[in-house]
Amino acid sequence: MIRIAILGSTGSIGVSALEVVAAHADRLEVVGLAAGGNVAAMQAQIDRWRPRAVAMATHTALLDVQSGLTSDARAGVGEWAAGRDGLVAVATRDDVDVVLCACSGTEALEAVLAAIVAGKRIALANKEVLVMAGALVTAAARARGVDVLPVDSEHNAIHQCLAGHPASHVRRLVLTASGGPFRTTPVDELTSVTAADALSHPTWKMGRKITVDSATMMNKGLEVIEARWLFDVPAERIDVVIHPQSVVHSMVEFEDGSLLAQLGVTDMKLPIQYAFTWPDRWASPVPRLDWSRGLDLRFEAPDLQRFPCLRLACDALRAGGAAPVVLNAANEIAVASFLEGRVPFTGIAGIVADVLAEAAGRSLDTGSLAAIREVDGWARRQAAARTATLASAGRGISA
Ligand SMILES: NC(=O)c1ccc[n+]([C@@H]2O[C@H](COP(=O)([O-])OP(=O)(O)OC[C@H]3O[C@@H](n4cnc5c(N)ncnc54)[C@H](OP(=O)(O)O)[C@@H]3O)[C@@H](O)[C@H]2O)c1
């Protein structure tokens, strides 16, 4: 049995992960579940999966989860915990082999580091953790000899393409991007698109934050930073190409000009299962590509005027230091404000650009976890202040 803890079990990735477990109940076991505030979903998951450990983002949510359970379901949970410490508790249990980090945001950073120190395999869906603390996380994994298996479909594809090839043979990583719902929207109409427009992703069904990030292409920028840390390849050797069909999940170009690509249906159960079972491959519950219908695969360069967030993220990676932490924190605040209808879509890039510019003039330490958390908090406050100004002025700022 592979014994699994799922951080973010009530979300899009978490639910897909439980479907993978259901398809392999004889070989995969759920030991721990953690989520934010979705009490009803967690109660249903405890009832179905009978985990030994459960964590919620707050004590209130934890009490609410407990109060609605049958005594039978409740008795099976030996460990209850809350907050960041709760995530750490679930992720570091002796009876856990693999930790799937599928929380949105950055709350699970301490839990991922603690799980690495405890020698657990990390199946990493959450990219924000690496954007925020890529150097710390990868150094810890190297020191402990722990595998960090990417669940993000692009990085999972690259992991598959790199298998058996020495780093010296690799020239470039090529991340594919669908281009999101606004790939062809006239640029001057982007100021008036709504949250509902941004949440209608053409090819993937995902959580709200990552779906908005896909619409701005900040998601691809965060993935460039994630790839830099996962594969130890510098920014200038990581390309992004728009591929609206989302069939080619990413590619690796080798020194001789050969390209290897990984193709598949748009179903996250595939990379989730790969991260659980690697280096084995098991039969999977996902549908197969249907060649009989023909495949029309198109590729085009991203338009950085249309997608300033992609440029901001690549610039932040090149700048290094605190810039990626600031980028990520400001983006989280800006996206949440856009979803609340407080700032326009184009305001997201404007807020992130402003906070990055403010940070560039300061000396911000990111040498430790505590220092990173401090920079993160500072950038969130800066972004919140800009959001408030923008919201009260009732207009957007352009990047
Ligand atoms: N969805 C995809 O296809 C996809 C693909 C690649 C990468 N990713 C990455 O995977 C991560 C999750 O994405 P998603 O689409 O699954 O997001 P989602 O649907 O919004 O789910 C987020 C999960 O995180 C939990 N959570 C939020 N705050 C928490 C906290 N403070 N403590 C503990 N749990 C917390 C949520 O719990 P509640 O619902 O209970 O609040 C939920 O279970 C993101 O980093 C995203 O970038 C997702």
mmCIF file with all atom_site columns, N, CA and C in Angstrom, residues 119-165:
data_model
loop_
_atom_site.group_PDB
_atom_site.id
_atom_site.type_symbol
_atom_site.label_atom_id
_atom_site.label_alt_id
_atom_site.label_comp_id
_atom_site.label_asym_id
_atom_site.label_entity_id
_atom_site.label_seq_id
_atom_site.pdbx_PDB_ins_code
_atom_site.Cartn_x
_atom_site.Cartn_y
_atom_site.Cartn_z
_atom_site.occupancy
_atom_site.B_iso_or_equiv
_atom_site.pdbx_formal_charge
_atom_site.auth_seq_id
_atom_site.auth_comp_id
_atom_site.auth_asym_id
_atom_site.auth_atom_id
_atom_site.pdbx_PDB_model_num
ATOM 1   N N  . GLY A 1 119 ? 11.231 12.939 5.315   1.00 0.00 ? 119 GLY A N  1
ATOM 2   C CA . GLY A 1 119 ? 11.561 11.921 4.310   1.00 0.00 ? 119 GLY A CA 1
ATOM 3   C C  . GLY A 1 119 ? 10.393 11.460 3.450   1.00 0.00 ? 119 GLY A C  1
ATOM 4   N N  . LYS A 1 120 ? 9.313  12.256 3.404   1.00 0.00 ? 120 LYS A N  1
ATOM 5   C CA . LYS A 1 120 ? 8.144  11.841 2.606   1.00 0.00 ? 120 LYS A CA 1
ATOM 6   C C  . LYS A 1 120 ? 8.336  12.225 1.141   1.00 0.00 ? 120 LYS A C  1
ATOM 7   N N  . ARG A 1 121 ? 7.830  11.414 0.233   1.00 0.00 ? 121 ARG A N  1
ATOM 8   C CA . ARG A 1 121 ? 7.738  11.850 -1.160  1.00 0.00 ? 121 ARG A CA 1
ATOM 9   C C  . ARG A 1 121 ? 6.731  12.984 -1.242  1.00 0.00 ? 121 ARG A C  1
ATOM 10  N N  . ILE A 1 122 ? 7.064  14.009 -2.039  1.00 0.00 ? 122 ILE A N  1
ATOM 11  C CA . ILE A 1 122 ? 6.128  15.122 -2.221  1.00 0.00 ? 122 ILE A CA 1
ATOM 12  C C  . ILE A 1 122 ? 5.555  15.039 -3.636  1.00 0.00 ? 122 ILE A C  1
ATOM 13  N N  . ALA A 1 123 ? 4.231  14.974 -3.727  1.00 0.00 ? 123 ALA A N  1
ATOM 14  C CA . ALA A 1 123 ? 3.542  15.134 -5.005  1.00 0.00 ? 123 ALA A CA 1
ATOM 15  C C  . ALA A 1 123 ? 3.057  16.576 -4.993  1.00 0.00 ? 123 ALA A C  1
ATOM 16  N N  . LEU A 1 124 ? 3.684  17.413 -5.817  1.00 0.00 ? 124 LEU A N  1
ATOM 17  C CA . LEU A 1 124 ? 3.465  18.853 -5.681  1.00 0.00 ? 124 LEU A CA 1
ATOM 18  C C  . LEU A 1 124 ? 2.584  19.404 -6.787  1.00 0.00 ? 124 LEU A C  1
ATOM 19  N N  . ALA A 1 125 ? 1.336  19.751 -6.414  1.00 0.00 ? 125 ALA A N  1
ATOM 20  C CA . ALA A 1 125 ? 0.454  20.438 -7.365  1.00 0.00 ? 125 ALA A CA 1
ATOM 21  C C  . ALA A 1 125 ? 0.611  21.943 -7.202  1.00 0.00 ? 125 ALA A C  1
ATOM 22  N N  . ASN A 1 126 ? 0.829  22.351 -5.959  1.00 0.00 ? 126 ASN A N  1
ATOM 23  C CA . ASN A 1 126 ? 0.873  23.772 -5.624  1.00 0.00 ? 126 ASN A CA 1
ATOM 24  C C  . ASN A 1 126 ? 2.174  24.398 -6.112  1.00 0.00 ? 126 ASN A C  1
ATOM 25  N N  . LYS A 1 127 ? 2.054  25.395 -7.020  1.00 0.00 ? 127 LYS A N  1
ATOM 26  C CA . LYS A 1 127 ? 3.280  26.009 -7.556  1.00 0.00 ? 127 LYS A CA 1
ATOM 27  C C  . LYS A 1 127 ? 3.747  27.171 -6.695  1.00 0.00 ? 127 LYS A C  1
ATOM 28  N N  . GLU A 1 128 ? 2.794  27.775 -5.934  1.00 0.00 ? 128 GLU A N  1
ATOM 29  C CA . GLU A 1 128 ? 3.141  28.963 -5.156  1.00 0.00 ? 128 GLU A CA 1
ATOM 30  C C  . GLU A 1 128 ? 4.255  28.664 -4.141  1.00 0.00 ? 128 GLU A C  1
ATOM 31  N N  . VAL A 1 129 ? 4.276  27.434 -3.618  1.00 0.00 ? 129 VAL A N  1
ATOM 32  C CA . VAL A 1 129 ? 5.290  27.051 -2.641  1.00 0.00 ? 129 VAL A CA 1
ATOM 33  C C  . VAL A 1 129 ? 6.696  27.168 -3.246  1.00 0.00 ? 129 VAL A C  1
ATOM 34  N N  . LEU A 1 130 ? 6.851  26.746 -4.498  1.00 0.00 ? 130 LEU A N  1
ATOM 35  C CA . LEU A 1 130 ? 8.170  26.824 -5.130  1.00 0.00 ? 130 LEU A CA 1
ATOM 36  C C  . LEU A 1 130 ? 8.488  28.239 -5.586  1.00 0.00 ? 130 LEU A C  1
ATOM 37  N N  . VAL A 1 131 ? 7.453  28.985 -5.992  1.00 0.00 ? 131 VAL A N  1
ATOM 38  C CA . VAL A 1 131 ? 7.689  30.377 -6.406  1.00 0.00 ? 131 VAL A CA 1
ATOM 39  C C  . VAL A 1 131 ? 8.187  31.166 -5.197  1.00 0.00 ? 131 VAL A C  1
ATOM 40  N N  . MET A 1 132 ? 7.607  30.865 -4.057  1.00 0.00 ? 132 MET A N  1
ATOM 41  C CA . MET A 1 132 ? 7.928  31.605 -2.839  1.00 0.00 ? 132 MET A CA 1
ATOM 42  C C  . MET A 1 132 ? 9.274  31.167 -2.241  1.00 0.00 ? 132 MET A C  1
ATOM 43  N N  . ALA A 1 133 ? 9.529  29.884 -2.248  1.00 0.00 ? 133 ALA A N  1
ATOM 44  C CA . ALA A 1 133 ? 10.698 29.383 -1.513  1.00 0.00 ? 133 ALA A CA 1
ATOM 45  C C  . ALA A 1 133 ? 11.370 28.238 -2.278  1.00 0.00 ? 133 ALA A C  1
ATOM 46  N N  . GLY A 1 134 ? 11.534 28.414 -3.582  1.00 0.00 ? 134 GLY A N  1
ATOM 47  C CA . GLY A 1 134 ? 12.105 27.347 -4.413  1.00 0.00 ? 134 GLY A CA 1
ATOM 48  C C  . GLY A 1 134 ? 13.493 26.917 -3.948  1.00 0.00 ? 134 GLY A C  1
ATOM 49  N N  . ALA A 1 135 ? 14.327 27.897 -3.568  1.00 0.00 ? 135 ALA A N  1
ATOM 50  C CA . ALA A 1 135 ? 15.698 27.565 -3.167  1.00 0.00 ? 135 ALA A CA 1
ATOM 51  C C  . ALA A 1 135 ? 15.677 26.719 -1.894  1.00 0.00 ? 135 ALA A C  1
ATOM 52  N N  . LEU A 1 136 ? 14.847 27.130 -0.921  1.00 0.00 ? 136 LEU A N  1
ATOM 53  C CA . LEU A 1 136 ? 14.791 26.394 0.354   1.00 0.00 ? 136 LEU A CA 1
ATOM 54  C C  . LEU A 1 136 ? 14.241 24.985 0.162   1.00 0.00 ? 136 LEU A C  1
ATOM 55  N N  . VAL A 1 137 ? 13.150 24.890 -0.595  1.00 0.00 ? 137 VAL A N  1
ATOM 56  C CA . VAL A 1 137 ? 12.476 23.593 -0.749  1.00 0.00 ? 137 VAL A CA 1
ATOM 57  C C  . VAL A 1 137 ? 13.376 22.619 -1.514  1.00 0.00 ? 137 VAL A C  1
ATOM 58  N N  . THR A 1 138 ? 13.988 23.078 -2.602  1.00 0.00 ? 138 THR A N  1
ATOM 59  C CA . THR A 1 138 ? 14.787 22.143 -3.402  1.00 0.00 ? 138 THR A CA 1
ATOM 60  C C  . THR A 1 138 ? 16.084 21.776 -2.674  1.00 0.00 ? 138 THR A C  1
ATOM 61  N N  . ALA A 1 139 ? 16.637 22.731 -1.922  1.00 0.00 ? 139 ALA A N  1
ATOM 62  C CA . ALA A 1 139 ? 17.852 22.398 -1.156  1.00 0.00 ? 139 ALA A CA 1
ATOM 63  C C  . ALA A 1 139 ? 17.520 21.349 -0.090  1.00 0.00 ? 139 ALA A C  1
ATOM 64  N N  . ALA A 1 140 ? 16.377 21.513 0.561   1.00 0.00 ? 140 ALA A N  1
ATOM 65  C CA . ALA A 1 140 ? 15.977 20.549 1.603   1.00 0.00 ? 140 ALA A CA 1
ATOM 66  C C  . ALA A 1 140 ? 15.748 19.175 0.988   1.00 0.00 ? 140 ALA A C  1
ATOM 67  N N  . ALA A 1 141 ? 15.113 19.143 -0.186  1.00 0.00 ? 141 ALA A N  1
ATOM 68  C CA . ALA A 1 141 ? 14.828 17.858 -0.833  1.00 0.00 ? 141 ALA A CA 1
ATOM 69  C C  . ALA A 1 141 ? 16.129 17.172 -1.252  1.00 0.00 ? 141 ALA A C  1
ATOM 70  N N  . ARG A 1 142 ? 17.069 17.961 -1.771  1.00 0.00 ? 142 ARG A N  1
ATOM 71  C CA . ARG A 1 142 ? 18.371 17.389 -2.173  1.00 0.00 ? 142 ARG A CA 1
ATOM 72  C C  . ARG A 1 142 ? 19.095 16.828 -0.954  1.00 0.00 ? 142 ARG A C  1
ATOM 73  N N  . ALA A 1 143 ? 19.116 17.619 0.116   1.00 0.00 ? 143 ALA A N  1
ATOM 74  C CA . ALA A 1 143 ? 19.843 17.206 1.321   1.00 0.00 ? 143 ALA A CA 1
ATOM 75  C C  . ALA A 1 143 ? 19.262 15.922 1.900   1.00 0.00 ? 143 ALA A C  1
ATOM 76  N N  . ARG A 1 144 ? 17.961 15.745 1.800   1.00 0.00 ? 144 ARG A N  1
ATOM 77  C CA . ARG A 1 144 ? 17.289 14.595 2.427   1.00 0.00 ? 144 ARG A CA 1
ATOM 78  C C  . ARG A 1 144 ? 17.104 13.445 1.430   1.00 0.00 ? 144 ARG A C  1
ATOM 79  N N  . GLY A 1 145 ? 17.449 13.705 0.139   1.00 0.00 ? 145 GLY A N  1
ATOM 80  C CA . GLY A 1 145 ? 17.257 12.670 -0.887  1.00 0.00 ? 145 GLY A CA 1
ATOM 81  C C  . GLY A 1 145 ? 15.794 12.364 -1.142  1.00 0.00 ? 145 GLY A C  1
ATOM 82  N N  . VAL A 1 146 ? 14.957 13.405 -1.040  1.00 0.00 ? 146 VAL A N  1
ATOM 83  C CA . VAL A 1 146 ? 13.504 13.223 -1.196  1.00 0.00 ? 146 VAL A CA 1
ATOM 84  C C  . VAL A 1 146 ? 13.098 13.576 -2.628  1.00 0.00 ? 146 VAL A C  1
ATOM 85  N N  . ASP A 1 147 ? 12.189 12.793 -3.210  1.00 0.00 ? 147 ASP A N  1
ATOM 86  C CA . ASP A 1 147 ? 11.671 13.099 -4.540  1.00 0.00 ? 147 ASP A CA 1
ATOM 87  C C  . ASP A 1 147 ? 10.532 14.096 -4.439  1.00 0.00 ? 147 ASP A C  1
ATOM 88  N N  . VAL A 1 148 ? 10.633 15.163 -5.250  1.00 0.00 ? 148 VAL A N  1
ATOM 89  C CA . VAL A 1 148 ? 9.518  16.102 -5.398  1.00 0.00 ? 148 VAL A CA 1
ATOM 90  C C  . VAL A 1 148 ? 8.969  15.875 -6.805  1.00 0.00 ? 148 VAL A C  1
ATOM 91  N N  . LEU A 1 149 ? 7.809  15.216 -6.870  1.00 0.00 ? 149 LEU A N  1
ATOM 92  C CA . LEU A 1 149 ? 7.223  14.852 -8.164  1.00 0.00 ? 149 LEU A CA 1
ATOM 93  C C  . LEU A 1 149 ? 6.194  15.898 -8.577  1.00 0.00 ? 149 LEU A C  1
ATOM 94  N N  . PRO A 1 150 ? 6.384  16.518 -9.741  1.00 0.00 ? 150 PRO A N  1
ATOM 95  C CA . PRO A 1 150 ? 5.434  17.562 -10.137 1.00 0.00 ? 150 PRO A CA 1
ATOM 96  C C  . PRO A 1 150 ? 4.090  17.004 -10.577 1.00 0.00 ? 150 PRO A C  1
ATOM 97  N N  . VAL A 1 151 ? 3.021  17.623 -10.078 1.00 0.00 ? 151 VAL A N  1
ATOM 98  C CA . VAL A 1 151 ? 1.663  17.240 -10.492 1.00 0.00 ? 151 VAL A CA 1
ATOM 99  C C  . VAL A 1 151 ? 1.144  18.219 -11.548 1.00 0.00 ? 151 VAL A C  1
ATOM 100 N N  . ASP A 1 152 ? 1.612  19.462 -11.483 1.00 0.00 ? 152 ASP A N  1
ATOM 101 C CA . ASP A 1 152 ? 1.249  20.435 -12.521 1.00 0.00 ? 152 ASP A CA 1
ATOM 102 C C  . ASP A 1 152 ? 1.499  19.742 -13.869 1.00 0.00 ? 152 ASP A C  1
ATOM 103 N N  . SER A 1 153 ? 0.524  19.768 -14.762 1.00 0.00 ? 153 SER A N  1
ATOM 104 C CA . SER A 1 153 ? 0.609  18.902 -15.950 1.00 0.00 ? 153 SER A CA 1
ATOM 105 C C  . SER A 1 153 ? 1.822  19.230 -16.818 1.00 0.00 ? 153 SER A C  1
ATOM 106 N N  . GLU A 1 154 ? 2.194  20.512 -16.881 1.00 0.00 ? 154 GLU A N  1
ATOM 107 C CA . GLU A 1 154 ? 3.340  20.895 -17.716 1.00 0.00 ? 154 GLU A CA 1
ATOM 108 C C  . GLU A 1 154 ? 4.642  20.313 -17.155 1.00 0.00 ? 154 GLU A C  1
ATOM 109 N N  . HIS A 1 155 ? 4.820  20.454 -15.851 1.00 0.00 ? 155 HIS A N  1
ATOM 110 C CA . HIS A 1 155 ? 6.055  19.991 -15.216 1.00 0.00 ? 155 HIS A CA 1
ATOM 111 C C  . HIS A 1 155 ? 6.079  18.481 -15.142 1.00 0.00 ? 155 HIS A C  1
ATOM 112 N N  . ASN A 1 156 ? 4.905  17.909 -14.999 1.00 0.00 ? 156 ASN A N  1
ATOM 113 C CA . ASN A 1 156 ? 4.812  16.458 -15.026 1.00 0.00 ? 156 ASN A CA 1
ATOM 114 C C  . ASN A 1 156 ? 5.235  15.952 -16.408 1.00 0.00 ? 156 ASN A C  1
ATOM 115 N N  . ALA A 1 157 ? 4.804  16.667 -17.455 1.00 0.00 ? 157 ALA A N  1
ATOM 116 C CA . ALA A 1 157 ? 5.193  16.293 -18.823 1.00 0.00 ? 157 ALA A CA 1
ATOM 117 C C  . ALA A 1 157 ? 6.707  16.383 -18.981 1.00 0.00 ? 157 ALA A C  1
ATOM 118 N N  . ILE A 1 158 ? 7.289  17.453 -18.471 1.00 0.00 ? 158 ILE A N  1
ATOM 119 C CA . ILE A 1 158 ? 8.745  17.632 -18.601 1.00 0.00 ? 158 ILE A CA 1
ATOM 120 C C  . ILE A 1 158 ? 9.475  16.550 -17.816 1.00 0.00 ? 158 ILE A C  1
ATOM 121 N N  . HIS A 1 159 ? 8.958  16.230 -16.629 1.00 0.00 ? 159 HIS A N  1
ATOM 122 C CA . HIS A 1 159 ? 9.560  15.149 -15.840 1.00 0.00 ? 159 HIS A CA 1
ATOM 123 C C  . HIS A 1 159 ? 9.593  13.865 -16.656 1.00 0.00 ? 159 HIS A C  1
ATOM 124 N N  . GLN A 1 160 ? 8.521  13.596 -17.370 1.00 0.00 ? 160 GLN A N  1
ATOM 125 C CA . GLN A 1 160 ? 8.450  12.369 -18.188 1.00 0.00 ? 160 GLN A CA 1
ATOM 126 C C  . GLN A 1 160 ? 9.425  12.458 -19.366 1.00 0.00 ? 160 GLN A C  1
ATOM 127 N N  . CYS A 1 161 ? 9.504  13.636 -20.014 1.00 0.00 ? 161 CYS A N  1
ATOM 128 C CA . CYS A 1 161 ? 10.388 13.794 -21.181 1.00 0.00 ? 161 CYS A CA 1
ATOM 129 C C  . CYS A 1 161 ? 11.865 13.731 -20.796 1.00 0.00 ? 161 CYS A C  1
ATOM 130 N N  . LEU A 1 162 ? 12.182 14.150 -19.578 1.00 0.00 ? 162 LEU A N  1
ATOM 131 C CA . LEU A 1 162 ? 13.592 14.180 -19.160 1.00 0.00 ? 162 LEU A CA 1
ATOM 132 C C  . LEU A 1 162 ? 14.113 12.815 -18.724 1.00 0.00 ? 162 LEU A C  1
ATOM 133 N N  . ALA A 1 163 ? 13.212 11.872 -18.491 1.00 0.00 ? 163 ALA A N  1
ATOM 134 C CA . ALA A 1 163 ? 13.607 10.588 -17.893 1.00 0.00 ? 163 ALA A CA 1
ATOM 135 C C  . ALA A 1 163 ? 14.727 9.937  -18.705 1.00 0.00 ? 163 ALA A C  1
ATOM 136 N N  . GLY A 1 164 ? 15.817 9.632  -18.022 1.00 0.00 ? 164 GLY A N  1
ATOM 137 C CA . GLY A 1 164 ? 16.930 8.925  -18.654 1.00 0.00 ? 164 GLY A CA 1
ATOM 138 C C  . GLY A 1 164 ? 17.884 9.829  -19.422 1.00 0.00 ? 164 GLY A C  1
ATOM 139 N N  . HIS A 1 165 ? 17.645 11.132 -19.443 1.00 0.00 ? 165 HIS A N  1
ATOM 140 C CA . HIS A 1 165 ? 18.522 12.041 -20.194 1.00 0.00 ? 165 HIS A CA 1
ATOM 141 C C  . HIS A 1 165 ? 19.358 12.887 -19.238 1.00 0.00 ? 165 HIS A C  1
#
